[in-house]
XYZ file of C-alpha atoms in Angstrom:
777
model
C -51.892 12.765 3.047
C -52.320 9.173 1.868
C -55.055 8.999 -0.814
C -56.397 5.629 0.382
C -59.210 5.067 2.849
C -58.170 1.625 4.071
C -55.125 -0.601 4.146
C -56.858 -2.994 1.739
C -57.338 -0.185 -0.757
C -53.666 0.803 -0.440
C -52.585 -2.827 -0.934
C -54.778 -3.129 -4.011
C -53.301 0.076 -5.468
C -49.720 -1.077 -4.830
C -50.407 -4.591 -6.087
C -48.964 -6.188 -2.934
C -49.435 -6.354 0.805
C -48.068 -3.506 2.863
C -44.934 -4.100 4.877
C -44.979 -3.710 8.653
C -43.400 -0.256 8.442
C -45.822 0.808 5.706
C -48.736 -0.367 7.855
C -47.500 1.669 10.824
C -46.995 4.688 8.580
C -50.522 4.316 7.156
C -52.062 4.089 10.615
C -50.234 7.224 11.732
C -50.378 9.502 8.694
C -53.474 8.485 6.737
C -55.640 11.196 8.299
C -52.922 13.853 8.737
C -52.137 16.598 6.263
C -48.715 17.018 4.684
C -48.338 20.362 6.427
C -48.944 18.729 9.782
C -46.363 16.052 9.026
C -43.817 18.631 7.887
C -44.216 20.567 11.144
C -42.955 17.516 13.018
C -39.514 18.974 12.310
C -40.173 21.597 14.991
C -40.643 18.861 17.610
C -37.660 16.879 16.347
C -35.367 19.915 16.400
C -36.510 20.881 19.873
C -35.803 17.398 21.225
C -32.431 17.226 19.449
C -31.314 20.667 20.661
C -32.415 19.809 24.200
C -31.476 16.137 24.699
C -28.543 15.250 22.431
C -26.062 17.679 24.095
C -27.271 16.658 27.570
C -24.744 13.770 28.043
C -21.960 16.217 27.223
C -23.182 18.413 30.078
C -22.783 15.526 32.535
C -19.334 14.727 31.084
C -18.269 18.361 31.510
C -19.539 18.420 35.113
C -17.844 15.064 35.855
C -14.490 16.554 34.852
C -14.541 18.750 37.954
C -15.085 15.714 40.178
C -12.677 13.102 38.807
C -10.821 14.539 35.836
C -11.114 11.166 34.054
C -12.643 12.771 30.947
C -9.800 15.278 30.640
C -7.952 12.832 28.382
C -10.702 13.230 25.772
C -11.190 16.980 26.121
C -9.683 18.749 23.116
C -8.964 21.924 25.080
C -8.584 20.529 28.613
C -7.682 23.895 30.170
C -11.160 25.237 29.404
C -13.912 24.310 31.864
C -17.566 25.263 31.618
C -19.827 25.584 34.635
C -23.444 24.498 34.671
C -24.589 28.097 34.560
C -22.468 28.747 31.436
C -23.969 25.772 29.627
C -27.515 26.628 30.761
C -27.056 30.210 29.517
C -26.020 28.850 26.113
C -29.058 26.542 26.025
C -31.347 29.445 26.956
C -29.993 31.576 24.105
C -30.357 28.660 21.668
C -33.974 28.131 22.715
C -34.634 31.839 22.269
C -33.270 31.578 18.730
C -35.328 28.425 18.211
C -38.574 30.144 19.229
C -37.930 33.355 17.315
C -36.235 32.049 14.134
C -36.086 28.267 13.660
C -39.704 27.508 14.610
C -41.268 30.262 12.493
C -38.947 29.328 9.604
C -40.290 25.794 9.701
C -43.877 27.028 9.749
C -43.571 29.346 6.746
C -41.239 27.173 4.597
C -43.838 24.529 3.759
C -44.503 25.963 0.249
C -40.902 25.179 -0.642
C -41.540 21.549 0.374
C -44.575 21.455 -1.886
C -42.613 23.013 -4.728
C -39.819 20.409 -4.633
C -42.475 17.676 -4.248
C -41.384 15.834 -1.146
C -43.973 13.066 -0.859
C -45.565 11.576 2.208
C -47.591 8.704 0.765
C -46.955 5.069 -0.062
C -44.806 3.165 -0.857
C -42.107 3.942 1.679
C -38.554 4.287 0.340
C -36.176 1.356 0.662
C -33.172 1.509 2.967
C -30.887 1.719 -0.076
C -32.829 4.681 -1.441
C -32.736 6.460 1.932
C -28.991 5.879 2.289
C -28.259 7.098 -1.250
C -30.303 10.266 -0.788
C -28.721 11.010 2.588
C -25.250 10.720 1.023
C -26.307 13.210 -1.684
C -27.771 15.579 0.905
C -24.596 15.512 3.032
C -22.325 16.090 0.023
C -24.422 18.946 -1.384
C -24.795 20.588 2.027
C -21.122 20.179 2.836
C -19.928 21.785 -0.407
C -22.416 24.692 -0.249
C -21.884 25.239 3.474
C -18.113 25.438 2.847
C -18.482 28.539 0.640
C -21.108 30.198 2.863
C -18.788 29.613 5.822
C -15.860 31.148 3.948
C -18.035 34.196 3.238
C -18.741 34.501 6.970
C -14.995 34.725 7.554
C -14.590 37.706 5.303
C -14.109 40.955 7.209
C -17.714 42.150 6.785
C -19.288 38.730 7.289
C -17.386 38.049 10.480
C -17.844 41.460 12.091
C -21.562 41.707 11.242
C -22.733 38.108 11.615
C -20.348 35.237 12.353
C -18.548 36.644 15.393
C -21.443 35.554 17.614
C -20.894 31.883 16.826
C -17.175 32.299 17.613
C -17.827 33.569 21.119
C -17.169 29.964 22.105
C -13.472 29.436 21.327
C -13.801 26.022 22.997
C -17.216 24.906 21.722
C -19.733 22.821 23.659
C -22.644 20.766 22.335
C -25.285 23.455 22.950
C -23.188 25.955 20.993
C -23.762 24.151 17.649
C -26.877 26.246 16.739
C -25.701 29.280 18.727
C -25.395 31.976 16.053
C -26.755 35.246 14.635
C -30.288 34.986 13.223
C -29.002 35.898 9.750
C -26.484 33.042 9.904
C -29.239 30.612 10.851
C -31.261 31.720 7.822
C -28.307 31.622 5.408
C -27.146 28.184 6.551
C -30.677 26.920 6.025
C -30.076 27.246 2.271
C -27.433 24.440 2.075
C -29.651 22.293 4.306
C -32.638 22.524 1.917
C -30.559 22.412 -1.276
C -29.976 18.662 -1.226
C -33.670 17.709 -0.853
C -34.467 20.272 -3.570
C -32.044 18.601 -5.998
C -32.987 15.007 -5.116
C -36.423 15.097 -3.418
C -37.521 12.016 -1.564
C -39.961 10.905 1.107
C -40.951 12.904 4.184
C -39.330 10.269 6.405
C -36.011 10.755 4.566
C -36.378 14.517 5.045
C -36.978 14.102 8.794
C -33.985 11.790 9.082
C -31.780 14.208 7.137
C -32.667 17.189 9.371
C -32.126 15.098 12.516
C -28.791 13.609 11.434
C -27.441 16.970 10.262
C -28.180 18.586 13.631
C -26.772 15.605 15.570
C -23.603 15.786 13.469
C -23.297 19.524 14.198
C -23.653 18.897 17.936
C -21.035 16.114 17.810
C -18.672 18.395 15.865
C -19.084 21.120 18.525
C -18.894 18.711 21.481
C -15.331 19.674 22.448
C -14.464 16.002 23.038
C -12.609 13.570 20.779
C -13.856 10.175 21.928
C -12.035 7.214 20.341
C -15.224 5.114 20.207
C -17.158 7.619 18.087
C -18.703 5.766 15.116
C -18.109 8.739 12.807
C -14.376 7.911 12.859
C -15.157 5.143 10.370
C -16.569 7.601 7.796
C -14.005 8.483 5.081
C -12.897 12.151 4.994
C -15.032 12.995 8.051
C -13.831 16.001 10.027
C -15.225 15.546 13.506
C -14.864 17.439 16.760
C -11.075 17.643 16.813
C -11.006 18.999 13.253
C -13.651 21.714 13.830
C -12.355 22.567 17.289
C -9.205 23.979 15.672
C -11.407 26.399 13.698
C -12.893 27.758 16.936
C -9.543 27.714 18.699
C -7.979 30.039 16.114
C -11.047 32.286 16.201
C -11.943 35.181 13.951
C -8.616 35.173 12.114
C -9.133 31.542 11.144
C -8.865 30.815 7.444
C -8.733 27.076 7.991
C -11.113 24.126 8.432
C -14.300 25.621 6.971
C -15.786 22.179 6.268
C -19.022 21.361 8.044
C -18.872 17.578 7.648
C -16.128 16.328 5.301
C -12.577 17.572 4.819
C -12.111 17.222 1.060
C -13.023 20.858 0.248
C -10.453 22.164 2.715
C -7.859 19.805 1.231
C -8.641 20.684 -2.409
C -8.729 24.451 -1.854
C -5.822 24.461 0.589
C -7.737 25.829 3.600
C -6.455 23.208 6.008
C -2.753 24.034 5.815
C -2.638 25.751 9.193
C -4.397 22.814 10.845
C -2.106 20.255 9.224
C 0.994 22.213 10.171
C -0.132 22.543 13.789
C -1.033 18.855 13.982
C 2.342 17.870 12.571
C 4.086 20.175 15.061
C 2.125 18.734 17.982
C 2.960 15.184 16.908
C 6.651 16.017 16.761
C 6.510 17.625 20.203
C 4.374 14.893 21.736
C 7.124 12.254 21.857
C 6.277 8.752 22.998
C 2.818 8.780 24.588
C 1.240 6.367 27.046
C -2.392 7.430 27.142
C -5.481 6.695 25.111
C -6.353 6.096 22.363
C -4.237 3.055 21.654
C -2.559 2.953 18.240
C -4.224 0.992 15.457
C -2.639 -2.169 14.100
C -1.691 -0.396 10.860
C -0.040 2.434 12.797
C 1.997 -0.058 14.854
C 3.112 -1.990 11.757
C 4.070 1.183 9.860
C 6.117 2.528 12.773
C 7.870 -0.804 13.326
C 8.864 -0.908 9.658
C 10.307 2.614 9.954
C 12.161 1.692 13.154
C 13.723 -1.427 11.605
C 14.835 0.414 8.457
C 16.340 3.367 10.349
C 18.073 1.109 12.869
C 19.422 -1.176 10.154
C 20.919 1.660 8.087
C 22.482 3.451 11.088
C 23.716 0.228 12.670
C 25.437 -0.688 9.374
C 27.782 2.320 9.501
C 28.523 1.992 13.216
C 29.302 -1.676 12.677
C 31.655 -0.812 9.799
C 33.440 1.709 12.022
C 33.798 -0.933 14.747
C 35.713 -3.053 12.203
C 38.343 -0.428 11.566
C 41.688 -1.189 13.234
C 41.206 1.004 16.323
C 37.486 0.186 16.751
C 38.067 -3.542 16.567
C 41.103 -3.695 18.831
C 39.634 -1.421 21.509
C 35.955 -2.350 21.444
C 34.512 -4.846 18.964
C 36.920 -7.756 19.487
C 34.989 -8.701 22.667
C 31.890 -9.519 20.641
C 33.952 -11.549 18.140
C 35.291 -13.886 20.793
C 32.462 -16.129 19.623
C 33.497 -17.135 16.096
C 30.534 -19.487 16.090
C 27.860 -17.441 17.879
C 25.138 -18.759 20.169
C 21.910 -17.064 21.241
C 23.260 -15.730 24.538
C 26.186 -14.139 22.668
C 23.884 -11.634 20.977
C 24.319 -8.886 23.641
C 27.813 -10.074 24.612
C 29.960 -7.008 23.860
C 32.133 -4.227 25.269
C 30.193 -1.652 27.325
C 31.113 1.076 24.835
C 29.656 -0.992 21.986
C 26.409 -1.464 23.911
C 26.125 2.303 24.309
C 27.001 3.051 20.681
C 24.530 0.522 19.264
C 21.824 1.965 21.503
C 21.799 5.068 19.267
C 20.329 3.279 16.203
C 17.807 1.526 18.437
C 16.404 4.804 19.798
C 16.764 6.817 16.594
C 13.606 5.435 14.956
C 11.295 6.231 17.906
C 12.922 9.684 18.122
C 12.106 10.436 14.459
C 8.623 8.870 14.423
C 7.449 8.690 18.058
C 4.443 6.528 18.827
C 2.774 4.836 21.755
C 4.711 3.254 24.598
C 3.229 -0.129 23.608
C 4.771 0.248 20.125
C 8.090 1.121 21.777
C 7.924 -1.983 23.981
C 7.135 -4.143 20.971
C 9.998 -2.590 18.985
C 12.595 -3.240 21.717
C 11.347 -6.821 22.158
C 11.337 -7.650 18.451
C 14.754 -6.095 17.890
C 16.352 -8.166 20.647
C 14.567 -11.337 19.526
C 15.841 -10.733 15.987
C 19.405 -10.279 17.305
C 19.153 -13.538 19.258
C 17.838 -15.391 16.198
C 20.638 -13.922 14.060
C 23.232 -15.185 16.559
C 21.546 -18.569 17.081
C 24.042 -20.479 14.957
C 21.201 -22.462 13.336
C 19.607 -21.929 9.938
C 16.235 -23.545 10.543
C 14.116 -23.869 7.360
C 10.830 -23.157 9.172
C 11.934 -19.788 10.604
C 9.238 -17.208 9.841
C 11.860 -14.524 9.205
C 12.682 -16.286 5.932
C 9.468 -14.785 4.567
C 10.725 -11.228 5.227
C 12.211 -9.683 2.034
C 15.966 -8.945 2.150
C 16.284 -10.389 5.645
C 19.797 -11.574 6.533
C 19.264 -14.157 9.234
C 21.525 -16.509 11.134
C 23.360 -18.005 8.143
C 24.130 -14.531 6.779
C 25.507 -13.135 10.036
C 27.260 -16.366 10.979
C 29.677 -15.815 8.079
C 30.638 -12.450 9.625
C 31.652 -14.199 12.869
C 33.282 -17.074 10.990
C 35.699 -14.730 9.190
C 36.394 -12.904 12.433
C 38.212 -9.653 13.038
C 39.398 -9.249 9.466
C 35.842 -9.479 8.178
C 34.822 -6.652 5.883
C 31.613 -8.378 4.871
C 28.019 -8.742 6.114
C 27.787 -5.727 8.430
C 23.988 -5.620 8.195
C 22.068 -6.076 11.424
C 18.693 -7.018 9.912
C 18.424 -6.497 6.140
C 21.017 -7.113 3.430
C 20.435 -4.192 1.061
C 23.186 -1.968 2.558
C 25.790 -4.687 2.121
C 24.582 -5.232 -1.434
C 24.545 -1.525 -2.363
C 27.941 -0.749 -0.824
C 29.543 -4.006 -1.943
C 30.361 -5.340 1.522
C 28.872 -8.765 0.855
C 31.187 -9.788 -1.981
C 33.241 -12.147 0.154
C 30.091 -13.814 1.445
C 28.648 -14.180 -2.042
C 31.862 -15.720 -3.375
C 31.971 -18.063 -0.381
C 28.332 -19.053 -0.841
C 28.793 -19.551 -4.579
C 31.681 -21.957 -3.950
C 29.584 -23.899 -1.460
C 26.682 -24.048 -3.901
C 28.941 -25.307 -6.678
C 30.220 -28.052 -4.400
C 26.680 -28.933 -3.412
C 25.485 -28.940 -7.032
C 28.449 -31.119 -8.035
C 27.188 -33.621 -5.467
C 23.413 -33.390 -6.002
C 22.208 -30.108 -7.347
C 18.464 -30.758 -7.158
C 18.246 -32.830 -4.003
C 16.018 -30.409 -2.117
C 14.110 -28.844 -5.029
C 10.886 -30.605 -4.057
C 10.769 -28.444 -0.907
C 9.863 -25.500 -3.140
C 6.437 -27.010 -3.647
C 5.527 -25.990 -0.111
C 5.625 -22.340 -1.140
C 2.792 -22.893 -3.585
C 0.956 -19.731 -4.489
C 2.276 -17.846 -1.456
C 4.950 -16.219 -3.594
C 2.318 -14.947 -6.025
C 0.579 -13.273 -3.085
C 3.919 -11.811 -1.987
C 4.496 -10.332 -5.457
C 0.961 -8.933 -5.558
C 1.439 -7.554 -2.037
C 4.673 -5.780 -2.991
C 3.015 -4.326 -6.093
C -0.017 -3.250 -4.042
C 2.195 -1.664 -1.387
C 4.092 0.223 -4.085
C 0.806 1.315 -5.696
C -0.449 2.691 -2.393
C 2.793 4.583 -1.697
C 3.130 6.120 -5.165
C -0.491 6.651 -6.280
C -2.651 6.915 -3.145
C -0.208 8.506 -0.692
C 1.799 10.803 -2.977
C 1.121 11.495 -6.648
C -2.649 10.892 -6.573
C -3.343 13.861 -4.260
C -0.888 15.978 -6.299
C -3.316 15.884 -9.237
C -5.492 18.393 -7.362
C -2.736 20.898 -6.628
C -2.822 22.465 -10.090
C 0.008 23.896 -12.140
C 3.282 22.083 -12.696
C 2.665 19.693 -9.762
C -0.483 18.312 -11.409
C 1.269 17.976 -14.776
C 4.216 16.148 -13.205
C 1.893 13.865 -11.233
C -0.110 13.099 -14.379
C 3.029 12.167 -16.334
C 4.412 10.000 -13.524
C 1.080 8.226 -12.980
C 0.591 7.645 -16.703
C 4.056 6.092 -17.053
C 3.624 4.104 -13.843
C 0.243 2.631 -14.829
C 1.472 1.739 -18.318
C 4.463 -0.135 -16.920
C 2.304 -1.671 -14.180
C -0.099 -3.087 -16.772
C 2.802 -4.498 -18.770
C 4.367 -5.937 -15.600
C 1.160 -7.712 -14.517
C 0.527 -8.927 -18.054
C 4.040 -10.354 -18.341
C 4.026 -11.786 -14.815
C 0.750 -13.663 -15.079
C 1.715 -14.840 -18.545
C 4.710 -16.566 -16.913
C 2.526 -17.928 -14.103
C -0.283 -19.400 -16.228
C 1.616 -20.351 -19.399
C 2.818 -23.937 -19.635
C 6.609 -23.730 -20.155
C 6.377 -26.647 -22.557
C 6.306 -30.349 -21.826
C 7.475 -33.291 -23.886
C 4.594 -34.548 -26.070
C 3.369 -38.012 -25.036
C 5.169 -40.737 -26.915
C 7.766 -38.402 -28.414
C 10.781 -40.170 -29.953
C 13.774 -38.839 -31.823
C 13.837 -39.359 -35.567
C 16.626 -41.933 -35.912
C 17.608 -44.197 -38.784
C 16.603 -47.520 -37.254
C 18.188 -49.431 -40.101
C 21.645 -48.320 -38.927
C 21.059 -49.701 -35.465
C 20.892 -53.193 -34.192
C 17.457 -54.636 -34.761
C 17.238 -55.833 -31.156
C 18.356 -52.510 -29.696
C 15.691 -50.510 -27.876
C 15.664 -46.761 -27.674
C 16.031 -46.958 -23.920
C 19.433 -48.502 -24.276
C 20.878 -45.643 -26.302
C 23.607 -43.507 -24.721
C 22.389 -40.553 -22.689
C 24.114 -37.228 -23.413
C 24.004 -33.709 -22.032
C 21.680 -30.954 -23.256
C 23.825 -29.917 -26.186
C 25.135 -33.226 -27.390
C 23.849 -34.982 -30.469
C 23.284 -38.230 -28.579
C 19.763 -39.379 -27.810
C 18.776 -38.400 -24.266
C 16.450 -40.431 -22.053
C 14.759 -39.441 -18.752
C 14.563 -42.374 -16.387
C 12.219 -40.484 -14.043
C 9.620 -39.760 -16.722
C 10.418 -42.961 -18.644
C 10.540 -41.112 -21.956
C 13.002 -39.594 -24.375
C 14.096 -36.015 -23.907
C 14.279 -33.520 -26.784
C 17.444 -31.437 -27.009
C 17.866 -28.685 -24.385
C 15.096 -30.146 -22.213
C 15.618 -31.083 -18.567
C 13.698 -32.795 -15.817
C 12.348 -30.400 -13.160
C 12.229 -31.976 -9.704
C 9.665 -29.403 -8.565
C 7.245 -29.819 -11.472
C 7.959 -33.555 -11.688
C 8.319 -33.641 -15.493
C 10.652 -32.730 -18.330
C 10.506 -29.101 -19.522
C 11.361 -28.023 -23.060
C 14.401 -25.703 -23.203
C 14.289 -25.423 -19.438
C 16.031 -22.356 -17.987
C 15.223 -22.763 -14.297
C 12.334 -23.225 -11.884
C 11.369 -19.777 -10.570
C 9.841 -19.690 -7.104
C 8.496 -16.159 -7.714
C 6.203 -17.352 -10.494
C 5.569 -20.842 -9.031
C 6.365 -22.273 -12.437
C 9.215 -23.447 -14.605
C 10.743 -21.023 -17.096
C 10.985 -22.835 -20.425
C 10.577 -22.463 -24.136
C 6.996 -21.160 -24.154
C 7.173 -18.643 -21.308
C 10.820 -17.521 -21.354
C 9.955 -14.360 -23.265
C 7.223 -13.466 -20.734
C 9.683 -14.059 -17.901
C 12.238 -11.713 -19.411
C 9.607 -9.016 -19.947
C 8.458 -9.432 -16.340
C 12.022 -8.898 -15.115
C 12.215 -5.657 -17.022
C 8.929 -4.363 -15.559
C 9.932 -4.914 -11.959
C 12.665 -2.294 -12.069
C 10.669 0.760 -12.910
C 12.404 3.688 -11.224
C 15.838 3.481 -9.614
C 18.955 3.928 -11.694
C 17.644 7.032 -13.499
C 18.750 7.978 -16.970
C 21.994 5.996 -16.814
C 20.243 2.668 -16.470
C 17.489 3.660 -18.874
C 20.165 4.472 -21.462
C 21.872 1.163 -20.734
C 18.573 -0.674 -21.138
C 17.898 0.990 -24.500
C 21.373 0.127 -25.715
C 21.019 -3.478 -24.711
C 17.711 -3.804 -26.515
C 19.711 -4.510 -29.656
C 20.585 -7.798 -28.005
C 17.380 -8.578 -26.122
C 14.109 -7.091 -25.041
C 13.812 -9.086 -21.937
C 13.838 -7.206 -18.674
C 12.127 -4.183 -20.030
C 9.156 -3.875 -17.694
C 10.241 -5.209 -14.299
C 13.406 -3.112 -14.419
C 11.562 0.037 -15.546
C 8.752 -0.481 -13.038
C 10.864 -0.379 -9.872
C 13.190 2.253 -11.345
C 10.285 4.638 -12.056
C 8.813 4.038 -8.581
C 12.047 4.852 -6.767
C 12.688 8.005 -8.819
C 9.092 9.159 -8.325
C 9.181 8.670 -4.557
C 12.590 10.286 -4.008
C 11.259 13.896 -4.263
C 8.773 13.098 -1.482
C 11.665 12.634 0.943
C 13.437 15.775 -0.282
C 10.302 17.850 0.313
C 9.518 16.273 3.647
C 12.987 16.405 5.185
C 14.394 19.632 3.692
C 11.478 22.041 3.348
C 9.834 22.672 6.656
C 7.616 25.406 5.210
C 6.381 23.303 2.305
C 2.674 22.942 1.625
C 3.186 19.212 1.269
C 2.045 17.310 4.349
C 2.929 13.656 4.746
C 1.303 11.626 7.515
C 3.494 9.180 9.464
C 1.658 6.236 7.907
C 2.057 7.573 4.377
C 5.709 8.465 5.026
C 6.421 4.988 6.350
C 4.708 3.377 3.357
C 6.587 5.694 1.003
C 9.918 4.960 2.649
C 9.363 1.199 2.537
C 8.261 1.319 -1.101
C 11.278 3.475 -1.939
C 13.721 1.049 -0.315
C 11.984 -2.009 -1.790
C 12.067 -0.669 -5.319
C 15.665 0.571 -5.094
C 16.768 -2.815 -3.813
C 14.752 -4.704 -6.412
C 16.117 -2.514 -9.174
C 19.705 -3.141 -8.137
C 19.192 -6.868 -7.571
C 17.394 -7.429 -10.859
C 20.116 -5.479 -12.675
C 22.531 -8.363 -12.176
C 19.867 -10.840 -13.238
C 19.144 -8.655 -16.273
C 22.784 -8.590 -17.384
C 23.074 -12.336 -16.911
C 20.063 -13.041 -19.120
C 21.300 -10.570 -21.710
C 24.441 -12.664 -22.078
C 22.405 -15.853 -22.171
C 20.193 -14.565 -24.982
C 23.174 -13.212 -26.906
C 24.764 -16.692 -26.779
C 21.486 -18.605 -27.181
C 22.081 -20.374 -23.891
C 19.936 -21.256 -20.889
C 20.889 -20.978 -17.237
C 21.258 -24.745 -16.934
C 23.415 -24.901 -20.064
C 25.566 -22.130 -18.611
C 26.135 -24.295 -15.544
C 27.069 -27.163 -17.883
C 29.877 -24.963 -19.319
C 28.306 -24.444 -22.751
C 28.329 -20.644 -22.770
C 31.364 -20.197 -25.004
C 30.981 -18.483 -28.384
C 31.383 -21.892 -30.088
C 28.251 -23.235 -28.405
C 26.411 -25.412 -30.968
C 23.227 -23.283 -30.767
C 24.970 -19.920 -31.082
C 23.789 -18.708 -34.501
C 24.712 -15.054 -34.083
C 23.079 -12.267 -32.095
C 20.275 -11.588 -34.534
C 19.124 -15.188 -34.887
C 19.680 -15.856 -31.183
C 17.459 -12.879 -30.311
C 14.750 -14.002 -32.744
C 14.674 -17.496 -31.205
C 13.390 -15.869 -28.014
C 11.394 -12.858 -29.215
C 10.355 -13.842 -32.747
C 10.825 -11.993 -36.000
C 7.834 -9.625 -35.790
C 9.166 -6.401 -34.220
C 5.691 -5.244 -33.156
C 5.475 -8.235 -30.806
C 8.890 -7.836 -29.220
C 7.506 -5.838 -26.267
C 4.477 -8.000 -25.414
C 4.375 -11.593 -24.121
C 2.851 -12.923 -27.353
C 3.961 -14.421 -30.661
C 2.378 -14.145 -34.089
C 0.983 -17.253 -35.776
C 3.539 -16.863 -38.574
C 6.437 -16.876 -36.122
C 5.102 -19.980 -34.375
C 4.841 -21.790 -37.719
C 8.165 -20.804 -39.286
C 10.292 -20.880 -36.094
C 10.198 -24.359 -34.443
C 12.587 -23.119 -31.728
C 9.725 -21.083 -30.202
C 7.877 -24.355 -29.576
C 10.923 -25.877 -27.870
C 11.320 -29.087 -29.870
C 13.540 -28.299 -32.856
C 16.714 -26.219 -32.733
C 19.153 -25.373 -35.476
C 22.809 -26.095 -34.685
C 25.841 -24.416 -36.239
C 27.471 -27.742 -36.651
C 24.550 -28.994 -38.704
C 23.519 -25.967 -40.712
C 23.975 -28.103 -43.806
C 22.279 -31.098 -42.198
C 19.797 -30.142 -39.446
C 19.679 -32.076 -36.204
C 16.277 -33.523 -37.049
C 14.653 -33.796 -33.604
C 17.731 -32.711 -31.727
């Protein structure tokens, strides 16, 4: 009862005006006792038990007339007549009058004891929501164990068997149970309000929502538009229906609301196994519900990867002597392919290449719409690959490891003797199995010719990529994080035993390397690689030069010469080893190259961070052999420590997931199609990255050993007699500094920055001038 006589008195006590809802509550409850208000639950429960299941009755009756609702019925073979449903309602009302109603009348002292209030102020919506979440969680956990007790031999035979008379439950069967079960399950319902008591309105709402949820769970229909499908870990009708379907022997799906208890304690294994079996038997479906966008994308990724790998080996077989002469030569009549030549082939080749196309949908069947989209995209990709044009605006250029028209055109250009570029979509198979060597040599020769003409003519086009590449890198890392942590090793932490220990070790190593990778990567992105200070000039003896001679007229030399160098684009002198970047539009100190992946130049001040980033990206692939190689090479450089380890660790960690999933049909491990697709993609991405960065790693090892940059290597100054080659130890220190504690982080000590001018990118010691330094050169 509200202890205020008027609204004005209540406003004065609260120190503010009452809200509209508080005014309505005052008008209704000011003169009513708390006991009277509490007894409203009897009316609410009666209306809920009577009206909420009523639409399900009409749906069940409509099935007999049209059968349209059969697609949503979980057990469509079971049909309930009106008399069956009315008999259930009658029994529920009998239980309501004899047990539920009296229980509400006599349980008011417990409400007083836990101090559920009915006065002002009313709780906020945030407070109501928070308390309801607590009530659902407490009830769900407690109900789980009470329910498991009911499925013991004594509990089921004496009490719970009544509730399981409905093996295909209907809405009215939610409260249909033994009177002792009704009393026992009342304990979890009242436990939440007892732990976190709130307002009477919150209590009413909790009782109403819990009963509505129970009716929805026992509805027998899995409607795709049900709002509860958006609640994380929510079980729902389809989940609980399996519990009734199995019956008294069921030791699965005890959860009342959420599924986490069943997952943690392993009491959903039978359900997961049956669901997996039904999915495998279902094949390609055409009914409702339609697949979600994420499901379509995941299945398409799986289809492309499976088709690409299988197509690779069939294509290689078609290039053996017999296969080419009898079958494949028809397709190679077009040495310079055109779009219409994509399906131009021998009939036997068309049949053989149909196997990879249908293999993906056979392994991971989905909806017919996904199948249509897959066939369309695959043929469009084949037409684009055979177009004969390498258009710079093609969207497929944004797809990682995509081959494209220029890649496949080389295969047709070589012709029948081609043993290169067999890939249909992606290039990783050719790279792994070495069947792209001819193409790479050919492309390298073309690039050298192009660079000899004008190496940086089109560099300014890289500006268009902007920060997109940063988002791509973050997306790849996020995808890998989901596959390794969320989909696989995260849930393994709850399994206990050796699995939890292994998951903990893998996750600890992964997160350490991930932190180092992100630290190194963003250090490269945000750190200025080093620009020429304004007004910088070399320290020359002007007295030895002609008094009328200007600096701009001095001879321009290459990066390693001792002649003064001048940039006519920046209109300033260039320090030794600096170069003008056409993308950045300025001269960069000790420039190595402009990296599109970091949207920045790699120069004197961020070269160390770049090398550390390369190491991080390779966390998991080449196992102990590559780890041993990396440790051995650390004597020469510390560079690619984190990028390389990152992808190597990921690939090794995800590999057991495929062994368990594909070889152990009786395993407790259950992998959903979405998680499997994400895991497979992450596995392939990280293996490919690890192998690709390995070559980059070895190249930069040699560059650091010789104290050379990538540009200087192109200028043919990589020989041991290079003027800046001071020996491995000094060469290493000119990149990583002298302080060993800072070798593995993208930082330098203040002492190193002061005593080692090479780290700043302006002054470099030359072997030829050890006795007389190069001054500013």
